[in-house]
Coordinates of C-alpha atoms in Angstrom, one line a residue:
Chain O
M1 CA 106.2 133.8 130.4
S2 CA 105.6 130.2 131.1
F3 CA 104.8 127.1 129.1
E4 CA 104.5 124.9 132.1
I5 CA 101.3 123.0 131.6
M6 CA 100.4 122.3 135.2
G7 CA 99.0 125.8 135.6
I8 CA 96.6 125.6 132.8
S9 CA 93.3 125.1 134.7
S10 CA 92.0 128.6 134.6
A11 CA 88.8 129.9 136.3
L12 CA 87.2 130.0 132.9
I13 CA 87.7 126.3 132.2
Q14 CA 86.4 125.5 135.7
K15 CA 83.3 127.6 135.2
Q16 CA 82.6 125.8 131.9
S17 CA 83.0 122.4 133.5
V18 CA 80.6 123.3 136.3
A19 CA 78.0 124.4 133.8
E20 CA 78.4 121.1 131.8
L21 CA 77.9 119.1 135.0
E22 CA 74.8 121.0 135.9
K23 CA 73.4 120.3 132.4
C24 CA 73.6 116.5 133.2
N25 CA 70.8 117.0 135.7
D26 CA 68.4 117.0 132.8
L27 CA 69.3 113.4 132.1
T28 CA 69.7 112.2 135.7
A29 CA 66.5 113.7 136.9
Q30 CA 64.5 110.8 135.6
F31 CA 66.5 108.6 138.0
G32 CA 65.9 110.9 140.9
L33 CA 69.5 112.1 140.9
R34 CA 70.6 115.8 141.0
L35 CA 73.7 117.8 141.6
S36 CA 73.5 121.2 143.2
Q37 CA 75.8 123.9 141.9
C38 CA 77.9 123.5 145.1
D39 CA 78.2 119.7 144.4
A40 CA 79.3 120.5 140.8
V41 CA 81.9 122.9 142.0
D42 CA 83.2 120.4 144.5
L43 CA 83.3 117.7 141.8
V44 CA 85.4 119.8 139.5
K45 CA 87.7 120.5 142.4
T46 CA 88.0 116.8 143.1
R47 CA 88.7 116.2 139.5
N48 CA 91.5 118.8 139.5
L49 CA 93.0 117.3 142.7
A50 CA 92.8 113.8 141.3
L51 CA 94.5 114.9 138.1
K52 CA 97.2 116.6 140.1
D53 CA 97.7 113.7 142.5
N54 CA 98.0 111.3 139.6
G55 CA 100.3 113.5 137.5
R56 CA 97.8 113.9 134.7
I57 CA 96.4 116.8 132.8
E58 CA 93.1 117.1 131.0
F59 CA 92.1 119.5 128.3
G60 CA 88.4 120.2 128.4
G61 CA 86.1 118.3 130.7
G62 CA 84.2 115.3 129.8
V63 CA 85.1 112.5 132.2
I64 CA 82.8 113.3 135.1
E65 CA 80.1 113.9 132.6
K66 CA 80.8 110.4 131.1
I67 CA 80.8 108.9 134.5
I68 CA 77.5 110.5 135.3
R69 CA 75.9 109.3 132.1
E70 CA 77.1 105.8 132.6
F71 CA 76.3 105.5 136.3
C72 CA 73.0 107.4 136.5
N73 CA 70.9 104.3 136.0
S74 CA 72.7 102.3 138.6
P75 CA 70.3 100.7 141.2
Y76 CA 73.0 101.4 143.8
L77 CA 72.9 105.2 143.4
S78 CA 70.5 107.4 145.1
M79 CA 70.4 111.1 146.1
H80 CA 71.9 110.1 149.5
N81 CA 75.2 108.8 148.0
Y82 CA 75.2 110.3 144.5
A83 CA 77.6 113.2 144.9
E84 CA 79.8 111.3 147.3
S85 CA 80.0 108.3 144.9
L86 CA 80.9 110.6 142.0
H87 CA 83.8 112.0 144.0
D88 CA 85.1 108.4 144.6
L89 CA 84.5 107.3 141.1
T90 CA 86.3 110.3 139.7
D91 CA 89.3 109.6 142.0
M92 CA 89.3 106.0 141.1
F93 CA 89.1 106.7 137.4
Y94 CA 92.3 108.8 137.2
Y95 CA 94.2 106.5 139.5
Y96 CA 93.4 103.5 137.3
K97 CA 94.1 105.3 134.1
N98 CA 97.7 105.4 135.4
E99 CA 97.6 101.9 136.8
T100 CA 96.5 100.5 133.4
L101 CA 99.3 102.5 131.7
D102 CA 96.8 104.3 129.6
L103 CA 96.2 101.1 127.7
M104 CA 92.4 101.3 128.3
S105 CA 90.3 104.0 126.8
D106 CA 88.1 106.3 129.0
D107 CA 84.9 104.7 127.7
D108 CA 86.1 101.1 128.3
L109 CA 87.4 101.9 131.8
I110 CA 84.1 103.6 132.8
K111 CA 82.1 100.7 131.3
F112 CA 84.2 98.2 133.2
M113 CA 83.7 100.2 136.4
K114 CA 79.9 100.4 135.9
Q115 CA 79.6 96.7 135.1
R116 CA 81.5 95.6 138.2
F117 CA 79.8 98.2 140.4
D118 CA 76.4 97.0 139.5
G119 CA 77.4 93.4 139.2
I120 CA 79.9 91.6 141.5
C121 CA 80.5 94.6 143.8
Q122 CA 76.8 95.2 144.4
G123 CA 77.4 98.9 144.8
S124 CA 80.5 98.7 147.0
L125 CA 83.1 101.3 145.9
E126 CA 85.7 99.6 148.2
L127 CA 85.4 96.3 146.4
L128 CA 85.4 98.1 143.0
S129 CA 88.6 99.9 143.8
G130 CA 90.4 97.5 146.0
R131 CA 89.6 94.3 144.2
E132 CA 88.0 94.5 140.8
L133 CA 89.9 97.5 139.4
A134 CA 93.2 96.4 141.0
N135 CA 92.9 92.9 139.4
M136 CA 92.0 94.4 136.1
A137 CA 94.9 96.8 136.1
R138 CA 97.3 94.0 137.0
N139 CA 95.9 91.9 134.2
I140 CA 96.4 94.7 131.7
R141 CA 99.9 95.4 132.9
F142 CA 100.8 91.7 132.6
G143 CA 99.4 91.5 129.1
Y144 CA 96.2 89.6 129.9
T145 CA 92.7 90.7 129.0
S146 CA 90.9 92.8 131.6
E147 CA 88.6 89.9 132.5
Y148 CA 91.4 87.4 133.1
S149 CA 91.2 85.6 136.4
E150 CA 93.9 83.2 137.7
D151 CA 91.2 81.1 139.5
L152 CA 89.3 80.7 136.2
A153 CA 92.5 79.8 134.3
C154 CA 93.4 77.1 137.0
N155 CA 89.9 75.7 136.8
E156 CA 90.1 75.5 133.0
E157 CA 93.5 73.8 133.2
G158 CA 92.1 71.3 135.7
E159 CA 89.1 70.5 133.5
D160 CA 91.4 70.1 130.5
D161 CA 93.5 67.6 132.5
D162 CA 90.4 65.7 133.5
G163 CA 89.2 65.5 130.0
E164 CA 92.6 64.1 128.8
S165 CA 92.7 61.4 131.5
Chain B
M1 CA 131.6 152.1 102.7
T2 CA 129.4 150.9 99.8
M3 CA 125.7 150.2 100.2
A4 CA 126.4 146.5 99.8
N5 CA 128.4 146.6 103.0
L6 CA 125.6 148.1 105.0
E7 CA 124.2 145.6 107.4
K8 CA 120.6 145.8 108.7
R9 CA 120.5 146.6 112.4
H10 CA 118.6 144.0 114.4
L11 CA 117.0 144.6 117.7
I12 CA 117.4 141.0 118.8
D13 CA 120.9 139.7 119.0
S14 CA 120.9 136.3 117.5
K15 CA 123.8 135.3 119.8
N16 CA 121.4 135.5 122.7
L17 CA 119.0 133.0 121.1
S18 CA 119.3 129.3 122.1
G19 CA 119.6 126.8 119.3
E20 CA 117.9 124.1 121.3
S21 CA 114.9 126.1 122.5
Y22 CA 114.7 128.8 119.9
F23 CA 111.0 129.5 120.3
T24 CA 111.1 130.3 124.0
S25 CA 114.3 132.2 123.8
I26 CA 113.0 134.4 121.0
L27 CA 109.9 135.1 123.0
H28 CA 112.0 136.1 126.0
E29 CA 114.2 138.4 123.9
A30 CA 111.2 139.9 122.1
Y31 CA 109.4 140.5 125.4
A32 CA 112.5 142.0 126.9
Y33 CA 113.0 144.4 124.0
G34 CA 109.3 145.3 124.0
L35 CA 108.7 143.8 120.6
L36 CA 105.9 141.7 122.0
N37 CA 103.5 143.1 124.7
D38 CA 101.7 141.2 127.4
S39 CA 98.6 140.5 125.5
E40 CA 100.5 139.2 122.5
I41 CA 102.5 136.9 124.7
E42 CA 99.3 135.7 126.3
N43 CA 97.8 135.1 123.0
I44 CA 100.8 133.0 121.9
Q45 CA 100.7 131.0 125.1
L46 CA 96.9 130.3 124.7
Q47 CA 97.4 129.2 121.1
C48 CA 100.2 126.9 122.2
I49 CA 98.0 125.3 124.9
K50 CA 95.1 124.9 122.5
F51 CA 97.4 123.3 120.0
L52 CA 98.8 121.0 122.8
A53 CA 95.2 120.0 123.6
Y54 CA 94.7 119.1 119.9
K55 CA 98.0 117.1 119.7
S56 CA 97.3 115.3 123.0
E57 CA 93.9 114.2 121.6
R58 CA 95.7 112.8 118.6
Y59 CA 98.3 111.2 120.8
N60 CA 95.6 109.4 122.6
D61 CA 93.7 108.5 119.4
G62 CA 90.7 110.3 120.9
E63 CA 90.3 107.5 123.4
S64 CA 91.4 109.4 126.5
S65 CA 90.6 112.9 127.6
S66 CA 93.5 113.1 130.0
I67 CA 97.2 112.5 129.5
R68 CA 100.2 112.0 131.8
V69 CA 101.9 115.3 132.6
E70 CA 105.3 114.0 131.4
A71 CA 103.8 113.0 128.1
A72 CA 102.1 116.4 127.7
E73 CA 105.3 118.2 128.5
S74 CA 107.2 116.1 125.9
I75 CA 104.5 116.9 123.3
M76 CA 104.7 120.6 124.2
K77 CA 108.5 120.6 123.9
S78 CA 108.2 118.8 120.6
N79 CA 105.6 121.4 119.3
L80 CA 107.8 124.3 120.4
Y81 CA 110.9 122.7 118.9
T82 CA 109.0 122.3 115.5
I83 CA 107.8 125.9 115.6
G84 CA 111.3 127.1 116.6
L85 CA 112.7 125.2 113.6
Y86 CA 110.4 127.2 111.3
L87 CA 111.2 130.5 112.9
K88 CA 114.9 129.7 112.6
S89 CA 114.4 129.3 108.9
L90 CA 113.2 132.9 108.5
P91 CA 115.8 135.5 107.4
D92 CA 116.4 136.9 110.9
A93 CA 115.0 137.1 114.4
D94 CA 113.0 140.3 113.7
C95 CA 111.2 138.5 110.9
A96 CA 110.5 135.6 113.3
V97 CA 109.0 138.1 115.8
S98 CA 106.7 139.6 113.1
E99 CA 105.6 136.1 112.2
L100 CA 104.8 135.4 115.8
K101 CA 102.7 138.5 116.0
I102 CA 100.6 137.7 113.0
G103 CA 101.0 134.0 112.4
K104 CA 98.9 131.2 113.8
I105 CA 100.6 128.6 115.9
P106 CA 99.2 125.5 114.1
E107 CA 100.2 127.0 110.7
M108 CA 103.8 127.7 112.0
Y109 CA 103.9 124.2 113.4
Q110 CA 102.9 122.7 110.0
K111 CA 105.6 124.7 108.3
G112 CA 108.1 123.5 110.9
R113 CA 106.9 119.9 110.4
V114 CA 107.6 120.1 106.7
L115 CA 111.1 121.4 107.5
I116 CA 111.7 118.4 109.8
N117 CA 110.7 116.0 107.1
G118 CA 113.3 117.7 104.8
K119 CA 115.9 117.5 107.5
V120 CA 115.3 113.9 108.2
H121 CA 115.7 113.2 104.5
S122 CA 118.9 115.2 104.4
A123 CA 120.2 113.4 107.5
K124 CA 119.5 110.0 105.8
H125 CA 121.4 111.2 102.7
F126 CA 124.4 112.2 104.9
Y127 CA 124.2 108.9 106.8
I128 CA 124.5 107.0 103.5
M129 CA 127.4 109.2 102.5
A130 CA 129.2 109.0 105.8
K131 CA 128.8 105.2 105.7
A132 CA 130.2 105.2 102.2
N133 CA 133.4 107.0 103.1
K134 CA 133.8 105.3 106.4
I135 CA 137.3 104.4 107.3
T136 CA 138.6 101.0 108.2
T137 CA 139.5 101.1 111.8
L138 CA 139.4 98.9 114.9
N139 CA 138.0 101.7 117.0
Y140 CA 134.9 100.4 118.6
T141 CA 132.9 103.6 119.2
Y142 CA 133.6 104.8 115.7
N143 CA 132.3 101.6 114.2
A144 CA 129.4 101.1 116.6
T145 CA 128.2 104.7 116.2
L146 CA 128.3 104.7 112.4
D147 CA 127.1 101.1 111.8
E148 CA 124.3 100.9 114.3
G149 CA 124.1 103.9 116.8
I150 CA 122.9 106.5 114.3
G151 CA 120.8 104.0 112.4
I152 CA 118.6 103.7 115.5
F153 CA 117.6 107.4 115.1
F154 CA 115.9 106.8 111.7
K155 CA 113.8 104.0 113.2
A156 CA 113.0 105.6 116.5
Y157 CA 112.6 109.3 115.7
N158 CA 109.1 110.5 116.3
P159 CA 108.7 113.9 114.7
D160 CA 105.0 114.2 115.7
Y161 CA 105.4 113.9 119.5
A162 CA 109.1 113.9 120.3
A163 CA 110.7 116.0 117.6
H164 CA 113.2 117.4 120.1
E165 CA 114.6 114.1 121.2
V166 CA 117.7 112.4 119.8
M167 CA 116.9 108.7 119.9
A168 CA 120.3 107.4 118.9
S169 CA 123.4 105.9 120.5
I170 CA 126.1 108.4 119.5
D171 CA 129.2 107.6 121.5
Y172 CA 131.9 108.7 119.0
Q173 CA 133.0 112.2 119.8
L174 CA 133.7 114.6 117.0
C175 CA 136.6 117.0 116.9
N176 CA 134.1 119.9 116.6
P177 CA 131.3 118.7 118.8
V178 CA 127.8 119.7 117.9
T179 CA 126.4 121.9 120.6
D180 CA 123.2 123.9 121.1
L181 CA 121.2 121.7 118.8
T182 CA 118.8 118.9 119.4
G183 CA 116.5 116.6 117.6
V184 CA 117.0 116.1 113.9
E185 CA 119.1 119.2 113.7
F186 CA 121.7 117.7 116.0
V187 CA 121.8 114.4 114.0
L188 CA 122.0 116.2 110.7
K189 CA 124.9 118.4 111.9
Y190 CA 126.7 115.5 113.5
L191 CA 126.4 113.5 110.3
E192 CA 127.6 116.4 108.2
N193 CA 130.7 116.8 110.5
L194 CA 131.3 113.1 110.6
F195 CA 131.2 112.9 106.8
I196 CA 133.8 115.8 106.6
E197 CA 136.0 114.0 109.1
N198 CA 135.8 110.8 107.1
E199 CA 136.6 112.7 104.0
F200 CA 139.9 113.9 105.5
C201 CA 140.7 110.5 107.0
S202 CA 140.2 108.9 103.6
Y203 CA 143.4 110.7 102.3
F204 CA 145.4 108.2 104.4
D205 CA 146.0 104.5 104.2
A206 CA 144.0 102.5 106.8
E207 CA 147.2 100.7 107.9
D208 CA 149.0 104.0 108.5
I209 CA 146.0 105.2 110.6
H210 CA 146.2 102.0 112.5
H211 CA 149.9 102.4 113.2
L212 CA 149.4 106.1 114.2
L213 CA 146.6 105.2 116.6
S214 CA 148.6 102.3 118.0
G215 CA 151.4 104.8 118.7
Y216 CA 148.9 106.9 120.6
D217 CA 147.7 103.8 122.6
E218 CA 147.8 100.2 121.7
G219 CA 144.4 99.7 123.2
Y220 CA 142.9 102.5 121.0
K221 CA 140.2 100.3 119.8
D222 CA 138.4 100.7 123.2
L223 CA 139.2 104.4 123.6
L224 CA 136.9 107.3 123.1
I225 CA 139.3 109.2 120.8
N226 CA 138.6 111.3 117.7
I227 CA 140.5 109.8 114.8
F228 CA 140.3 113.0 112.7
E229 CA 142.0 115.0 115.4
Q230 CA 144.8 112.5 115.7
L231 CA 145.4 112.7 112.0
V232 CA 145.3 116.4 111.7
T233 CA 147.8 116.6 114.6
A234 CA 150.0 114.0 112.9
T235 CA 150.0 115.9 109.6
L236 CA 150.9 119.1 111.5
R237 CA 153.8 117.2 113.1
C238 CA 155.0 115.9 109.7
T239 CA 154.8 119.4 108.2
L240 CA 156.6 121.1 111.0
A241 CA 159.3 118.4 110.7
N242 CA 159.5 119.0 106.9
R243 CA 158.2 115.5 106.1
S244 CA 155.6 114.2 103.7
V245 CA 152.3 114.1 105.4
L246 CA 150.8 111.1 103.6
K247 CA 152.7 108.4 105.5
L248 CA 152.4 110.1 108.9
D249 CA 155.9 108.9 109.7
S250 CA 158.1 110.4 112.4
L251 CA 161.3 109.8 114.4
K252 CA 161.6 110.4 118.1
E253 CA 164.5 112.8 117.5
E254 CA 162.3 114.9 115.3
I255 CA 159.7 115.3 118.0
E256 CA 162.5 116.2 120.5
R257 CA 163.8 118.7 118.1
L258 CA 160.3 120.2 117.7
Q259 CA 159.9 120.3 121.4
D260 CA 163.1 122.3 121.8
E261 CA 162.3 124.6 118.9
L262 CA 158.7 125.4 119.9
A263 CA 159.6 125.8 123.6
E264 CA 161.4 129.0 122.6
D265 CA 158.4 130.5 120.9
D266 CA 155.5 132.3 122.6
D267 CA 152.0 131.0 122.3
Y268 CA 151.1 133.4 119.5
L269 CA 154.1 132.3 117.4
I270 CA 153.3 128.6 117.9
A271 CA 149.7 129.3 116.8
L272 CA 151.1 131.1 113.7
K273 CA 153.4 128.2 112.9
I274 CA 150.6 125.8 113.2
H275 CA 148.4 127.9 111.0
K276 CA 151.1 128.0 108.3
A277 CA 151.7 124.3 108.6
T278 CA 147.9 123.7 108.2
E279 CA 148.0 125.7 104.9
K280 CA 150.9 123.5 103.8
V281 CA 149.0 120.4 104.7
L282 CA 146.0 121.5 102.7
R283 CA 148.2 122.3 99.7
E284 CA 150.1 119.0 99.9
L285 CA 146.9 116.9 100.2
R286 CA 145.3 119.1 97.5
I287 CA 142.3 119.7 99.7
T288 CA 140.0 122.1 97.8
T289 CA 136.6 121.3 99.3
L290 CA 135.5 124.4 101.1
S291 CA 133.6 122.5 103.8
L292 CA 136.6 120.4 104.7
R293 CA 139.0 123.4 104.7
R294 CA 136.6 125.3 107.0
Y295 CA 136.2 122.3 109.3
I296 CA 139.9 121.9 109.7
E297 CA 140.2 125.6 110.4
N298 CA 137.5 125.3 113.1
S299 CA 139.4 122.4 114.7
L300 CA 142.6 124.4 114.9
P301 CA 142.0 126.3 118.2
R302 CA 141.5 123.0 120.0
I303 CA 144.5 121.3 118.4
T304 CA 146.7 124.4 118.8
S305 CA 145.8 124.6 122.5
S306 CA 146.7 121.0 123.1
I307 CA 150.0 121.4 121.2
V308 CA 150.9 124.6 123.2
N309 CA 150.0 122.9 126.4
A310 CA 152.2 119.9 125.5
V311 CA 155.1 122.2 124.6
R312 CA 154.8 124.1 127.9
T313 CA 154.6 120.8 129.9
N314 CA 157.5 119.2 127.9
T315 CA 155.2 116.4 126.8
L316 CA 155.0 117.0 123.1
G317 CA 155.8 113.3 122.5
K318 CA 152.3 112.5 123.9
T319 CA 150.6 114.9 121.4
F320 CA 152.8 114.4 118.4
V321 CA 152.5 110.7 118.4
S322 CA 155.0 108.4 116.6
P323 CA 153.4 105.6 114.7
T324 CA 154.2 102.1 115.9
N325 CA 153.4 98.8 114.3
P326 CA 152.1 96.6 117.1
D327 CA 152.8 93.5 115.0
L328 CA 156.5 94.1 115.0
K329 CA 156.8 94.2 118.7
P330 CA 158.7 91.2 120.2
K331 CA 156.2 88.6 121.6
I332 CA 156.5 86.0 124.3
Q333 CA 154.5 82.9 124.0
F334 CA 153.7 81.4 127.4
L335 CA 153.3 77.7 127.4
S336 CA 152.2 75.8 130.5
S337 CA 153.0 72.1 130.9
A338 CA 150.1 69.6 130.9
K339 CA 147.7 69.8 133.7
M340 CA 147.3 66.9 136.1
D341 CA 144.5 64.4 135.6
D342 CA 141.1 65.5 136.9
K343 CA 140.9 62.7 139.5
D344 CA 144.4 63.4 140.8
Y345 CA 143.6 67.1 141.0
R346 CA 140.4 66.5 143.0
E347 CA 142.3 64.3 145.4
F348 CA 145.1 66.9 145.7
I349 CA 142.6 69.6 146.4
N350 CA 140.8 67.5 149.1
E351 CA 144.2 66.8 150.7
L352 CA 145.0 70.5 150.6
L353 CA 141.7 71.4 152.2
I354 CA 142.3 69.3 155.2
C355 CA 145.8 70.7 155.7
R356 CA 145.9 72.6 159.0
Y357 CA 149.0 74.7 158.5
S358 CA 149.9 77.0 155.7
S359 CA 153.4 75.6 155.6
D360 CA 152.0 72.2 154.9
K361 CA 149.8 73.5 152.2
L362 CA 152.8 75.2 150.5
A363 CA 155.0 72.1 150.8
L364 CA 152.2 70.0 149.3
I365 CA 151.8 72.5 146.4
K366 CA 155.5 72.6 145.7
E367 CA 155.7 68.8 145.8
K368 CA 152.7 67.9 143.6
V369 CA 151.9 70.8 141.3
K370 CA 154.1 70.9 138.1
S371 CA 152.0 73.1 135.8
F372 CA 151.0 76.8 135.8
G373 CA 147.5 75.8 134.8
D374 CA 147.1 73.7 138.0
I375 CA 148.4 76.5 140.2
E376 CA 146.0 78.9 138.6
D377 CA 143.1 76.5 139.2
L378 CA 144.1 75.8 142.8
L379 CA 144.2 79.6 143.6
F380 CA 140.4 79.4 143.0
D381 CA 139.7 76.0 144.4
A382 CA 141.9 75.6 147.5
R383 CA 140.2 78.4 149.6
L384 CA 143.6 79.9 150.4
S385 CA 144.0 82.9 152.5
E386 CA 145.7 86.1 151.3
E387 CA 148.9 85.2 153.1
E388 CA 148.8 81.7 151.6
I389 CA 148.2 83.1 148.1
T390 CA 151.1 85.5 148.6
S391 CA 153.3 82.6 149.6
V392 CA 152.3 80.7 146.4
L393 CA 153.0 83.8 144.3
D394 CA 156.4 84.0 145.9
I395 CA 157.2 80.8 144.1
F396 CA 156.5 82.4 140.7
R397 CA 159.0 84.0 138.5
D398 CA 158.3 87.3 136.7
V399 CA 156.9 85.8 133.5
E400 CA 154.5 83.6 135.5
I401 CA 153.2 86.6 137.5
A402 CA 152.9 88.5 134.2
E403 CA 150.9 85.7 132.7
L404 CA 148.7 85.7 135.8
I405 CA 148.1 89.4 135.5
R406 CA 147.3 89.1 131.8
R407 CA 144.8 86.4 132.5
H408 CA 143.3 88.0 135.6
P409 CA 143.9 91.8 135.3
F410 CA 142.7 93.9 138.2
K411 CA 139.5 95.8 137.6
S412 CA 137.8 98.4 139.8
S413 CA 134.7 97.2 141.6
I414 CA 132.4 98.8 139.0
Q415 CA 134.2 97.1 136.1
A416 CA 134.4 93.8 138.0
V417 CA 130.7 93.6 138.6
D418 CA 130.2 90.7 136.3
L419 CA 133.1 88.7 137.7
S420 CA 132.6 85.9 140.3
E421 CA 133.5 86.7 143.9
T422 CA 136.5 84.3 143.9
E423 CA 137.7 85.9 140.7
Q424 CA 137.4 89.4 142.2
T425 CA 139.2 88.3 145.3
L426 CA 142.1 86.6 143.4
R427 CA 142.5 89.7 141.2
L428 CA 142.6 91.9 144.3
Y429 CA 145.2 89.6 146.0
V430 CA 147.4 89.6 142.9
K431 CA 147.2 93.4 142.7
S432 CA 148.2 93.8 146.4
Y433 CA 151.0 91.3 145.9
V434 CA 152.3 93.2 142.8
D435 CA 151.9 96.6 144.6
Q436 CA 154.3 95.5 147.4
L437 CA 157.0 94.5 144.9
T438 CA 159.9 96.8 144.1
T439 CA 159.3 99.4 141.4
E440 CA 162.0 97.8 139.2
R441 CA 160.4 94.3 139.4
Q442 CA 156.9 95.8 138.8
E443 CA 158.2 97.5 135.6
R444 CA 159.8 94.3 134.5
I445 CA 156.5 92.4 135.1
F446 CA 154.3 94.9 133.3
G447 CA 156.8 95.0 130.4
L448 CA 156.4 91.3 130.1
V449 CA 152.6 91.6 130.3
N450 CA 152.7 93.8 127.2
H451 CA 154.8 91.3 125.3
L452 CA 152.9 88.1 126.2
M453 CA 150.9 86.7 123.3
V454 CA 147.2 86.1 123.8
D455 CA 146.5 82.4 123.9
E456 CA 144.3 81.6 121.0
R457 CA 143.5 78.1 122.1

């Protein structure tokens, strides 16, 4: 008789999550993106592993679905890298949930990831994870806004000084 | 045997149930006795997990679908604690099992949550009462716990997500410690007990309590002692010596007599005498409050065992403490002559630093330094070796060494963590110097340390 919560993920929940992911194909088909059942099963496995690695627990699915809905219209995603990118994005998501000390909501974090992925990172997952998300997490931990940049702050200070002189 | 005496037989023995984790222990017991089968247990587990999911969502304000495992575990413990509180409120464990079979976890939680609110309210009430009958004492832990430590609980307690935690700084130890309880139950019981202890202590004058505790140890203000226990023991000592208990007085000879008298009795007889003495104390103090009488009775085994132990080891004087008035002790005021001028002192230190031989340094110190204050300063400034410091200390008389020890008492490396390195080194050298003195001289010096007045300047 155990109330340990790490062992909750039952086969039933997993099956339900796979079905939910497959349903997303209806939406992503218009962008030429599609997950096979095998991909969906792998993604759910990745999610479980990421949760375990990051010491988190999730009741009900939802996050991969949210990632898919947000990222499906990205110009940097195609069938060639779709499933692989979703694995990386899922991993990143849970890692940075911890790194931001849970101060950022799921939706805000996913939106931030999408904005940077399509914008400054130009589809590079390495830049997104290693630079943009890392900077953002540091900003959040130090009490700045997620957009804060030291370079920008220095420039603004310099401009203020010029204005004064 | 009349019908009224018949007791219902319970399958689950309430002694096997844990007060802290009542819910899980009752499930274990019920499962072990076959009162709950596998599917019922599974159903309860599933309901608990569903409820955890609901609470986790609320914890995250619906903004996050995942939660840290530690946070989830804490919420789960809190939920189970709250449900356990409700189950505890049922007439017996069998009723609790029936409730588990038919009841819904969220409903049981809500009922437990209402009980928690009631207990927090009661705890606040007891806190106010315990503060109202607080005794005047110098004891730090007593004051800190009652004035601030417990107050933290009412600000920090989170009954929704951490009902099982005791967010308070409770350092003062009760005579009857609260065990097997946690969360608000612990705080409530602690405050109830503290209120009862205060009630007993308030029968005595604050000054008499101060003298009694000073007799126990002059530094009692920094000790983790229980004042109530000291008072009960003192009242027993008074009663056994046929004295009035109110003033807590005693003579050394009385304690010696009691030691001789009790040494002849066996443990059972001593316990009986203590029990009778307790009855006498209760009568003399006109204690009628049932809760206080019961509390004193519950404290007796602990007090009796310490008295019996003291009698057997011939150390009754340490348990039956004689009150002392620390203000009446002879005091020595240590006055040091005026220090030398700062400029002269700097020149002297420079001269001392360039001395090559220790003998020269010592000769220079003897020649130029005329005040204790200057010597104390140079022990820090002149970068003397241990042998040189020992030579300087050799010049000192007992009272000067005593004053040096009073100003720079030796502390273990953990206690001395805030001290500067030179201060730590000096204290260590002084300690090694004193350690190598004869026992007689050491006793003389430490006797003087106790009599030296603290410099108020």
